[in-house]
mmCIF file of C-alpha atoms in Angstrom:
data_model
loop_
_atom_site.group_PDB
_atom_site.id
_atom_site.type_symbol
_atom_site.label_atom_id
_atom_site.label_comp_id
_atom_site.label_asym_id
_atom_site.label_seq_id
_atom_site.Cartn_x
_atom_site.Cartn_y
_atom_site.Cartn_z
ATOM 1 C CA UNK A 184 -0.011 -0.044 -0.007
ATOM 2 C CA UNK A 185 1.424 3.327 -1.003
ATOM 3 C CA UNK A 186 -0.439 5.916 0.838
ATOM 4 C CA UNK A 187 -2.511 5.404 3.999
ATOM 5 C CA UNK A 188 -4.134 8.911 4.525
ATOM 6 C CA UNK A 189 -4.020 12.109 6.372
ATOM 7 C CA UNK A 190 -4.549 12.673 10.003
ATOM 8 C CA UNK A 191 -7.906 13.805 11.015
ATOM 9 C CA UNK A 192 -6.663 17.230 12.207
ATOM 10 C CA UNK A 193 -5.028 18.174 8.870
ATOM 11 C CA UNK A 194 -8.061 19.487 6.910
ATOM 12 C CA UNK A 195 -9.041 21.654 9.984
ATOM 13 C CA UNK A 196 -5.569 22.987 10.193
ATOM 14 C CA UNK A 197 -5.422 23.910 6.541
ATOM 15 C CA UNK A 198 -8.846 25.536 6.747
ATOM 16 C CA UNK A 199 -7.854 27.524 9.822
ATOM 17 C CA UNK A 200 -5.143 29.335 7.732
ATOM 18 C CA UNK A 201 -7.864 30.912 5.467
ATOM 19 C CA UNK A 202 -5.443 30.861 2.532
ATOM 20 C CA UNK A 203 -6.532 32.295 -0.735
ATOM 21 C CA UNK A 204 -8.321 29.861 -3.025
ATOM 22 C CA UNK A 205 -5.672 29.863 -5.627
ATOM 23 C CA UNK A 206 -3.067 28.798 -3.044
ATOM 24 C CA UNK A 207 -5.238 25.967 -1.707
ATOM 25 C CA UNK A 208 -5.749 24.666 -5.300
ATOM 26 C CA UNK A 209 -1.975 24.674 -5.770
ATOM 27 C CA UNK A 210 -1.543 22.918 -2.588
ATOM 28 C CA UNK A 211 -4.036 20.191 -3.374
ATOM 29 C CA UNK A 212 -2.550 19.782 -6.793
ATOM 30 C CA UNK A 213 0.919 19.471 -5.189
ATOM 31 C CA UNK A 214 -0.447 16.720 -2.852
ATOM 32 C CA UNK A 215 -2.062 14.576 -5.513
ATOM 33 C CA UNK A 216 1.281 12.943 -6.665
ATOM 34 C CA UNK A 217 1.659 11.661 -3.138
ATOM 35 C CA UNK A 218 -0.517 8.720 -3.830
ATOM 36 C CA UNK A 219 1.865 7.570 -6.594
ATOM 37 C CA UNK A 220 4.742 7.243 -4.276
ATOM 38 C CA UNK A 221 5.881 4.127 -2.612
ATOM 39 C CA UNK A 222 7.550 4.759 0.779
ATOM 40 C CA UNK A 223 10.768 3.415 -0.796
ATOM 41 C CA UNK A 224 10.681 6.182 -3.254
ATOM 42 C CA UNK A 225 11.272 8.884 -0.840
ATOM 43 C CA UNK A 226 14.245 9.286 1.593
ATOM 44 C CA UNK A 227 13.372 8.626 5.097
ATOM 45 C CA UNK A 228 14.804 7.822 8.515
ATOM 46 C CA UNK A 229 13.669 5.658 11.425
ATOM 47 C CA UNK A 230 10.948 8.177 12.437
ATOM 48 C CA UNK A 231 9.413 9.213 9.179
ATOM 49 C CA UNK A 232 9.804 11.425 6.213
ATOM 50 C CA UNK A 233 8.819 14.739 4.847
ATOM 51 C CA UNK A 234 6.958 15.701 1.739
ATOM 52 C CA UNK A 235 7.301 19.447 0.632
ATOM 53 C CA UNK A 236 4.944 21.237 -1.548
ATOM 54 C CA UNK A 237 6.207 24.566 -2.935
ATOM 55 C CA UNK A 238 4.161 26.853 -5.210
ATOM 56 C CA UNK A 239 4.488 30.337 -6.705
ATOM 57 C CA UNK A 240 1.694 32.793 -6.108
ATOM 58 C CA UNK A 241 0.971 34.105 -9.567
ATOM 59 C CA UNK A 242 -1.168 36.908 -8.184
ATOM 60 C CA UNK A 243 1.564 38.155 -5.826
ATOM 61 C CA UNK A 244 4.590 37.889 -8.188
ATOM 62 C CA UNK A 245 7.683 36.495 -6.572
ATOM 63 C CA UNK A 246 5.783 35.237 -3.524
ATOM 64 C CA UNK A 247 6.286 31.520 -2.726
ATOM 65 C CA UNK A 248 4.337 29.403 -0.487
ATOM 66 C CA UNK A 249 5.639 26.267 1.117
ATOM 67 C CA UNK A 250 4.052 23.449 2.864
ATOM 68 C CA UNK A 251 5.711 20.666 4.819
ATOM 69 C CA UNK A 252 3.863 17.469 5.376
ATOM 70 C CA UNK A 253 5.405 15.462 8.121
ATOM 71 C CA UNK A 254 4.903 11.764 7.344
ATOM 72 C CA UNK A 255 5.186 9.024 9.724
ATOM 73 C CA UNK A 256 6.251 5.516 8.475
ATOM 74 C CA UNK A 257 6.020 1.846 9.473
ATOM 75 C CA UNK A 258 7.453 -1.120 7.529
ATOM 76 C CA UNK A 259 4.906 -1.171 4.747
ATOM 77 C CA UNK A 260 3.012 2.109 4.615
ATOM 78 C CA UNK A 261 3.144 5.789 5.406
ATOM 79 C CA UNK A 262 0.732 8.538 6.140
ATOM 80 C CA UNK A 263 0.747 12.266 6.736
ATOM 81 C CA UNK A 264 0.805 13.175 10.445
ATOM 82 C CA UNK A 265 0.745 16.861 10.201
ATOM 83 C CA UNK A 266 1.140 19.869 7.955
ATOM 84 C CA UNK A 267 2.711 23.292 8.369
ATOM 85 C CA UNK A 268 3.135 26.131 5.996
ATOM 86 C CA UNK A 269 4.783 29.493 5.305
ATOM 87 C CA UNK A 270 5.172 32.132 2.600
ATOM 88 C CA UNK A 271 8.348 33.798 1.430
ATOM 89 C CA UNK A 272 8.540 37.104 -0.500
ATOM 90 C CA UNK A 273 11.139 37.803 -3.170
ATOM 91 C CA UNK A 274 13.585 38.853 -0.506
ATOM 92 C CA UNK A 275 13.206 35.529 1.261
ATOM 93 C CA UNK A 276 11.520 37.362 4.130
ATOM 94 C CA UNK A 277 8.800 35.330 5.790
ATOM 95 C CA UNK A 278 5.440 37.035 5.434
ATOM 96 C CA UNK A 279 3.276 34.346 6.791
ATOM 97 C CA UNK A 280 4.028 31.292 8.843
ATOM 98 C CA UNK A 281 1.876 28.660 10.524
ATOM 99 C CA UNK A 282 4.578 27.926 13.175
ATOM 100 C CA UNK A 283 6.841 29.945 15.343
ATOM 101 C CA UNK A 284 10.289 30.286 13.622
ATOM 102 C CA UNK A 285 13.917 30.480 14.633
ATOM 103 C CA UNK A 286 14.679 34.147 15.552
ATOM 104 C CA UNK B 40 42.702 63.162 -20.955
ATOM 105 C CA UNK B 41 44.806 59.870 -20.649
ATOM 106 C CA UNK B 42 45.453 60.611 -17.024
ATOM 107 C CA UNK B 43 41.723 60.871 -16.494
ATOM 108 C CA UNK B 44 41.128 57.556 -18.289
ATOM 109 C CA UNK B 45 44.001 55.973 -16.317
ATOM 110 C CA UNK B 46 42.385 57.316 -13.089
ATOM 111 C CA UNK B 47 39.080 55.982 -14.046
ATOM 112 C CA UNK B 48 40.456 52.580 -14.968
ATOM 113 C CA UNK B 49 42.248 52.405 -11.640
ATOM 114 C CA UNK B 50 39.049 53.345 -9.946
ATOM 115 C CA UNK B 51 37.068 50.578 -11.956
ATOM 116 C CA UNK B 52 39.891 48.090 -11.047
ATOM 117 C CA UNK B 53 39.519 48.788 -7.277
ATOM 118 C CA UNK B 54 35.774 48.669 -7.633
ATOM 119 C CA UNK B 55 35.760 45.219 -9.097
ATOM 120 C CA UNK B 56 38.682 43.769 -7.082
ATOM 121 C CA UNK B 57 36.523 42.361 -4.440
ATOM 122 C CA UNK B 58 34.943 39.175 -6.017
ATOM 123 C CA UNK B 59 32.175 37.301 -4.517
ATOM 124 C CA UNK B 60 32.094 33.558 -3.749
ATOM 125 C CA UNK B 61 30.878 31.686 -6.765
ATOM 126 C CA UNK B 62 28.727 28.632 -6.560
ATOM 127 C CA UNK B 63 27.318 29.559 -3.160
ATOM 128 C CA UNK B 64 23.739 29.760 -4.305
ATOM 129 C CA UNK B 65 21.667 26.871 -3.111
ATOM 130 C CA UNK B 66 18.511 26.057 -4.933
ATOM 131 C CA UNK B 67 16.201 23.126 -4.706
ATOM 132 C CA UNK B 68 13.752 23.019 -7.574
ATOM 133 C CA UNK B 69 12.144 20.714 -10.092
ATOM 134 C CA UNK B 70 12.240 21.586 -13.635
ATOM 135 C CA UNK B 71 9.086 22.364 -15.630
ATOM 136 C CA UNK B 72 7.200 22.732 -12.378
ATOM 137 C CA UNK B 73 5.723 25.412 -10.376
ATOM 138 C CA UNK B 74 6.899 23.653 -7.249
ATOM 139 C CA UNK B 75 10.240 24.908 -5.904
ATOM 140 C CA UNK B 76 12.391 26.264 -3.135
ATOM 141 C CA UNK B 77 15.089 28.574 -3.897
ATOM 142 C CA UNK B 78 17.439 29.875 -1.207
ATOM 143 C CA UNK B 79 20.647 31.859 -1.515
ATOM 144 C CA UNK B 80 23.467 31.555 0.964
ATOM 145 C CA UNK B 81 25.302 34.545 2.159
ATOM 146 C CA UNK B 82 28.047 35.993 0.015
ATOM 147 C CA UNK B 83 31.322 36.891 1.536
ATOM 148 C CA UNK B 84 34.471 38.375 0.163
ATOM 149 C CA UNK B 85 37.367 36.083 0.788
ATOM 150 C CA UNK B 86 40.286 36.754 2.794
ATOM 151 C CA UNK B 87 42.493 36.937 -0.150
ATOM 152 C CA UNK B 88 40.165 39.358 -1.879
ATOM 153 C CA UNK B 89 40.129 41.711 1.040
ATOM 154 C CA UNK B 90 43.845 41.598 1.369
ATOM 155 C CA UNK B 91 44.366 42.220 -2.257
ATOM 156 C CA UNK B 92 42.080 45.082 -2.227
ATOM 157 C CA UNK B 93 43.829 46.623 0.773
ATOM 158 C CA UNK B 94 47.258 45.958 -0.781
ATOM 159 C CA UNK B 95 46.208 47.821 -3.986
ATOM 160 C CA UNK B 96 45.115 50.804 -1.824
ATOM 161 C CA UNK B 97 48.275 50.751 0.276
ATOM 162 C CA UNK B 98 50.928 49.726 -2.198
ATOM 163 C CA UNK B 99 51.504 53.126 -3.561
ATOM 164 C CA UNK B 100 49.687 52.499 -6.960
ATOM 165 C CA UNK B 101 47.286 55.396 -6.055
ATOM 166 C CA UNK B 102 49.867 57.587 -4.438
ATOM 167 C CA UNK B 103 50.227 60.942 -6.046
ATOM 168 C CA UNK B 104 48.799 64.338 -6.340
ATOM 169 C CA UNK B 105 45.358 63.037 -6.416
ATOM 170 C CA UNK B 106 45.527 62.006 -2.738
ATOM 171 C CA UNK B 107 45.493 64.811 -0.402
ATOM 172 C CA UNK B 108 48.388 65.117 1.975
ATOM 173 C CA UNK B 109 46.267 64.788 4.960
ATOM 174 C CA UNK B 110 44.688 61.624 3.761
ATOM 175 C CA UNK B 111 48.261 60.265 3.195
ATOM 176 C CA UNK B 112 49.269 61.013 6.701
ATOM 177 C CA UNK B 113 46.053 59.463 7.948
ATOM 178 C CA UNK B 114 46.599 56.559 5.916
ATOM 179 C CA UNK B 115 50.108 55.917 7.383
ATOM 180 C CA UNK B 116 48.888 56.198 10.914
ATOM 181 C CA UNK B 117 45.510 54.317 10.521
ATOM 182 C CA UNK B 118 46.185 51.657 7.911
ATOM 183 C CA UNK B 119 48.054 49.078 10.040
ATOM 184 C CA UNK B 120 45.194 49.066 12.486
ATOM 185 C CA UNK B 121 42.499 49.119 9.892
ATOM 186 C CA UNK B 122 44.056 46.422 7.835
ATOM 187 C CA UNK B 123 44.518 44.118 10.893
ATOM 188 C CA UNK B 124 41.016 44.522 11.792
ATOM 189 C CA UNK B 125 39.579 44.001 8.501
ATOM 190 C CA UNK B 126 41.748 40.891 7.881
ATOM 191 C CA UNK B 127 40.603 39.529 11.280
ATOM 192 C CA UNK B 128 36.913 40.103 10.435
ATOM 193 C CA UNK B 129 37.289 38.815 6.993
ATOM 194 C CA UNK B 130 39.102 35.661 8.169
ATOM 195 C CA UNK B 131 36.307 35.008 10.627
ATOM 196 C CA UNK B 132 33.576 35.561 7.982
ATOM 197 C CA UNK B 133 35.353 33.108 5.706
ATOM 198 C CA UNK B 134 35.564 30.458 8.338
ATOM 199 C CA UNK B 135 31.870 30.691 9.387
ATOM 200 C CA UNK B 136 30.719 30.862 5.724
ATOM 201 C CA UNK B 137 32.832 27.733 4.807
ATOM 202 C CA UNK B 138 31.380 25.888 7.874
ATOM 203 C CA UNK B 139 27.894 26.797 6.758
ATOM 204 C CA UNK B 140 28.474 26.010 3.149
ATOM 205 C CA UNK B 141 29.480 22.471 4.038
ATOM 206 C CA UNK B 142 26.239 21.956 5.987
ATOM 207 C CA UNK B 143 24.161 23.436 3.216
ATOM 208 C CA UNK B 144 25.823 21.459 0.618
ATOM 209 C CA UNK B 145 24.855 18.325 2.466
ATOM 210 C CA UNK B 146 21.224 19.611 2.542
ATOM 211 C CA UNK B 147 21.381 20.428 -1.197
ATOM 212 C CA UNK B 148 22.430 16.827 -2.050
ATOM 213 C CA UNK B 149 19.644 15.448 0.123
ATOM 214 C CA UNK B 150 17.099 17.770 -1.702
ATOM 215 C CA UNK B 151 18.509 16.794 -5.035
ATOM 216 C CA UNK B 152 18.059 13.025 -4.287
ATOM 217 C CA UNK B 153 14.454 13.694 -3.448
ATOM 218 C CA UNK B 154 13.893 14.846 -7.095
ATOM 219 C CA UNK B 155 12.470 18.140 -6.358
ATOM 220 C CA UNK B 156 10.833 17.347 -3.084
ATOM 221 C CA UNK B 157 12.483 19.058 -0.160
ATOM 222 C CA UNK B 158 13.286 16.396 2.244
ATOM 223 C CA UNK B 159 15.994 16.339 4.912
ATOM 224 C CA UNK B 160 17.624 13.503 6.541
ATOM 225 C CA UNK B 161 17.694 13.570 10.355
ATOM 226 C CA UNK B 162 21.568 13.762 10.639
ATOM 227 C CA UNK B 163 21.680 16.763 8.507
ATOM 228 C CA UNK B 164 19.025 18.512 10.619
ATOM 229 C CA UNK B 165 20.985 17.765 13.718
ATOM 230 C CA UNK B 166 24.247 19.080 12.126
ATOM 231 C CA UNK B 167 22.761 22.402 11.074
ATOM 232 C CA UNK B 168 23.445 24.598 14.007
ATOM 233 C CA UNK B 169 21.804 27.839 12.837
ATOM 234 C CA UNK B 170 21.687 29.281 16.361
ATOM 235 C CA UNK B 171 25.474 29.221 16.617
ATOM 236 C CA UNK B 172 25.802 30.589 13.020
ATOM 237 C CA UNK B 173 23.487 33.476 13.801
ATOM 238 C CA UNK B 174 25.468 34.374 17.044
ATOM 239 C CA UNK B 175 28.723 34.271 14.953
ATOM 240 C CA UNK B 176 27.096 36.668 12.471
ATOM 241 C CA UNK B 177 26.041 38.945 15.305
ATOM 242 C CA UNK B 178 29.540 39.143 16.603
ATOM 243 C CA UNK B 179 31.235 39.672 13.145
ATOM 244 C CA UNK B 180 28.698 42.335 12.605
ATOM 245 C CA UNK B 181 29.649 44.079 15.632
ATOM 246 C CA UNK B 182 33.306 43.820 14.568
ATOM 247 C CA UNK B 183 32.462 45.354 11.223
ATOM 248 C CA UNK B 184 30.463 48.173 12.727
ATOM 249 C CA UNK B 185 33.400 49.103 14.906
ATOM 250 C CA UNK B 186 35.273 49.898 11.774
ATOM 251 C CA UNK B 187 32.742 52.564 10.753
ATOM 252 C CA UNK B 188 33.826 55.238 8.322
ATOM 253 C CA UNK B 189 36.753 53.270 7.106
ATOM 254 C CA UNK B 190 36.446 51.770 3.622
ATOM 255 C CA UNK B 191 32.652 52.438 3.567
ATOM 256 C CA UNK B 192 31.971 50.526 0.330
ATOM 257 C CA UNK B 193 33.825 47.388 1.499
ATOM 258 C CA UNK B 194 32.214 47.479 4.868
ATOM 259 C CA UNK B 195 28.815 47.919 3.298
ATOM 260 C CA UNK B 196 29.340 44.805 1.181
ATOM 261 C CA UNK B 197 30.429 42.865 4.274
ATOM 262 C CA UNK B 198 27.194 44.089 6.155
ATOM 263 C CA UNK B 199 25.142 43.092 3.262
ATOM 264 C CA UNK B 200 26.765 39.724 3.133
ATOM 265 C CA UNK B 201 25.930 39.333 6.792
ATOM 266 C CA UNK B 202 22.298 40.336 6.270
ATOM 267 C CA UNK B 203 21.998 37.825 3.460
ATOM 268 C CA UNK B 204 23.520 35.091 5.483
ATOM 269 C CA UNK B 205 21.338 35.677 8.350
ATOM 270 C CA UNK B 206 18.131 35.740 6.238
ATOM 271 C CA UNK B 207 19.110 32.491 4.524
ATOM 272 C CA UNK B 208 20.086 30.915 7.849
ATOM 273 C CA UNK B 209 16.732 31.776 9.379
ATOM 274 C CA UNK B 210 14.861 30.304 6.337
ATOM 275 C CA UNK B 211 16.971 27.119 6.335
ATOM 276 C CA UNK B 212 16.373 26.727 10.071
ATOM 277 C CA UNK B 213 12.656 26.903 9.544
ATOM 278 C CA UNK B 214 12.454 24.263 6.900
ATOM 279 C CA UNK B 215 13.643 21.453 8.978
ATOM 280 C CA UNK B 216 11.062 20.775 11.771
ATOM 281 C CA UNK B 217 10.882 17.251 12.847
ATOM 282 C CA UNK B 218 7.652 15.552 14.043
ATOM 283 C CA UNK B 219 7.454 15.430 17.845
ATOM 284 C CA UNK B 220 7.156 12.033 19.652
ATOM 285 C CA UNK B 221 3.448 13.053 20.560
ATOM 286 C CA UNK B 222 2.793 13.693 16.911
ATOM 287 C CA UNK B 223 4.132 10.412 15.705
ATOM 288 C CA UNK B 224 2.308 8.472 18.628
ATOM 289 C CA UNK B 225 -1.022 10.213 17.653
ATOM 290 C CA UNK B 226 -0.534 9.391 14.030
ATOM 291 C CA UNK B 227 0.100 5.713 14.933
ATOM 292 C CA UNK B 228 -2.962 5.818 17.007
ATOM 293 C CA UNK B 229 -5.084 7.184 14.078
ATOM 294 C CA UNK B 230 -3.539 4.548 11.869
ATOM 295 C CA UNK B 231 -4.407 1.711 14.122
ATOM 296 C CA UNK B 232 -8.045 3.013 14.641
ATOM 297 C CA UNK B 233 -8.399 3.275 10.859
ATOM 298 C CA UNK B 234 -9.471 6.872 11.161
ATOM 299 C CA UNK B 235 -6.993 8.357 8.509
ATOM 300 C CA UNK B 236 -8.483 10.372 5.739
ATOM 301 C CA UNK B 237 -7.959 9.415 2.161
ATOM 302 C CA UNK B 238 -6.663 12.119 -0.177
ATOM 303 C CA UNK B 239 -10.048 12.497 -1.726
ATOM 304 C CA UNK B 240 -11.695 12.963 1.514
ATOM 305 C CA UNK B 241 -9.002 15.415 2.584
ATOM 306 C CA UNK B 242 -9.544 17.383 -0.542
ATOM 307 C CA UNK B 243 -13.279 17.343 -0.118
ATOM 308 C CA UNK B 244 -13.013 18.494 3.459
ATOM 309 C CA UNK B 245 -10.718 21.374 2.526
ATOM 310 C CA UNK B 246 -12.741 22.506 -0.528
ATOM 311 C CA UNK B 247 -16.080 21.915 1.277
ATOM 312 C CA UNK B 248 -15.629 24.917 3.515
ATOM 313 C CA UNK B 249 -14.900 27.322 0.477
#
């Protein structure tokens, strides 16, 4: 089995960010290939692996959104445990972040 | 006229004599895709570049009527001190940047292996000590600031390099969170309970509220 599924809290978390529709569409499009991966196709360690989705915001030129899915793993399957996201502008300044960052 | 051209050439030579580190731009992206992450690491003049620039200024090439007497006297008195300070700062910048580059090169290779999807092995995350790097930058910046008014263009470029390095380090530091033990345990529980959402359900739940 390639992809088990998302944790129950993940949709609520994404919805709580109130992202623009265009970004959510890009995020969902970026997640779709996840179902095609076998765990062995992605680098991992003993605890899990990460699946990153990056997308340009065409409306705000030079703005980039990035989403990190933290994926746990057992011997034969993997699933998404949590999701976080942030946005960088053209100067690599963080303009939106779902998590506290290193100061 | 030829004197003016010669002076201009010398000026241009001095302007371009500080080179920036090549190949220090780290980027992780997938071609033909709108998914990418691009980061730039700080740029630093090398110790050799700084030394060469200072030598060109102090070697007498630019000595002559165009340099006021007062400046010549000032140069003789101040240059040994300024030179020593700048070399010390440049040496430290170079060392810190080299250490950081080796960390980030490892990250870059890990990202490349992930064929466009940014994913970091655990040992690389642990090796990336951005806190110490940022502390080093702060100290170097204080050193550079203490040399205020001397070689303003060179110092400005050093400060710019510090700013770029700091920004890049902050961004790098943010992209490497690891799931907590609680999160992993909760996921295992959800998995055992069979309560995980399929991708289709997930998309419907996200789109459903819009």
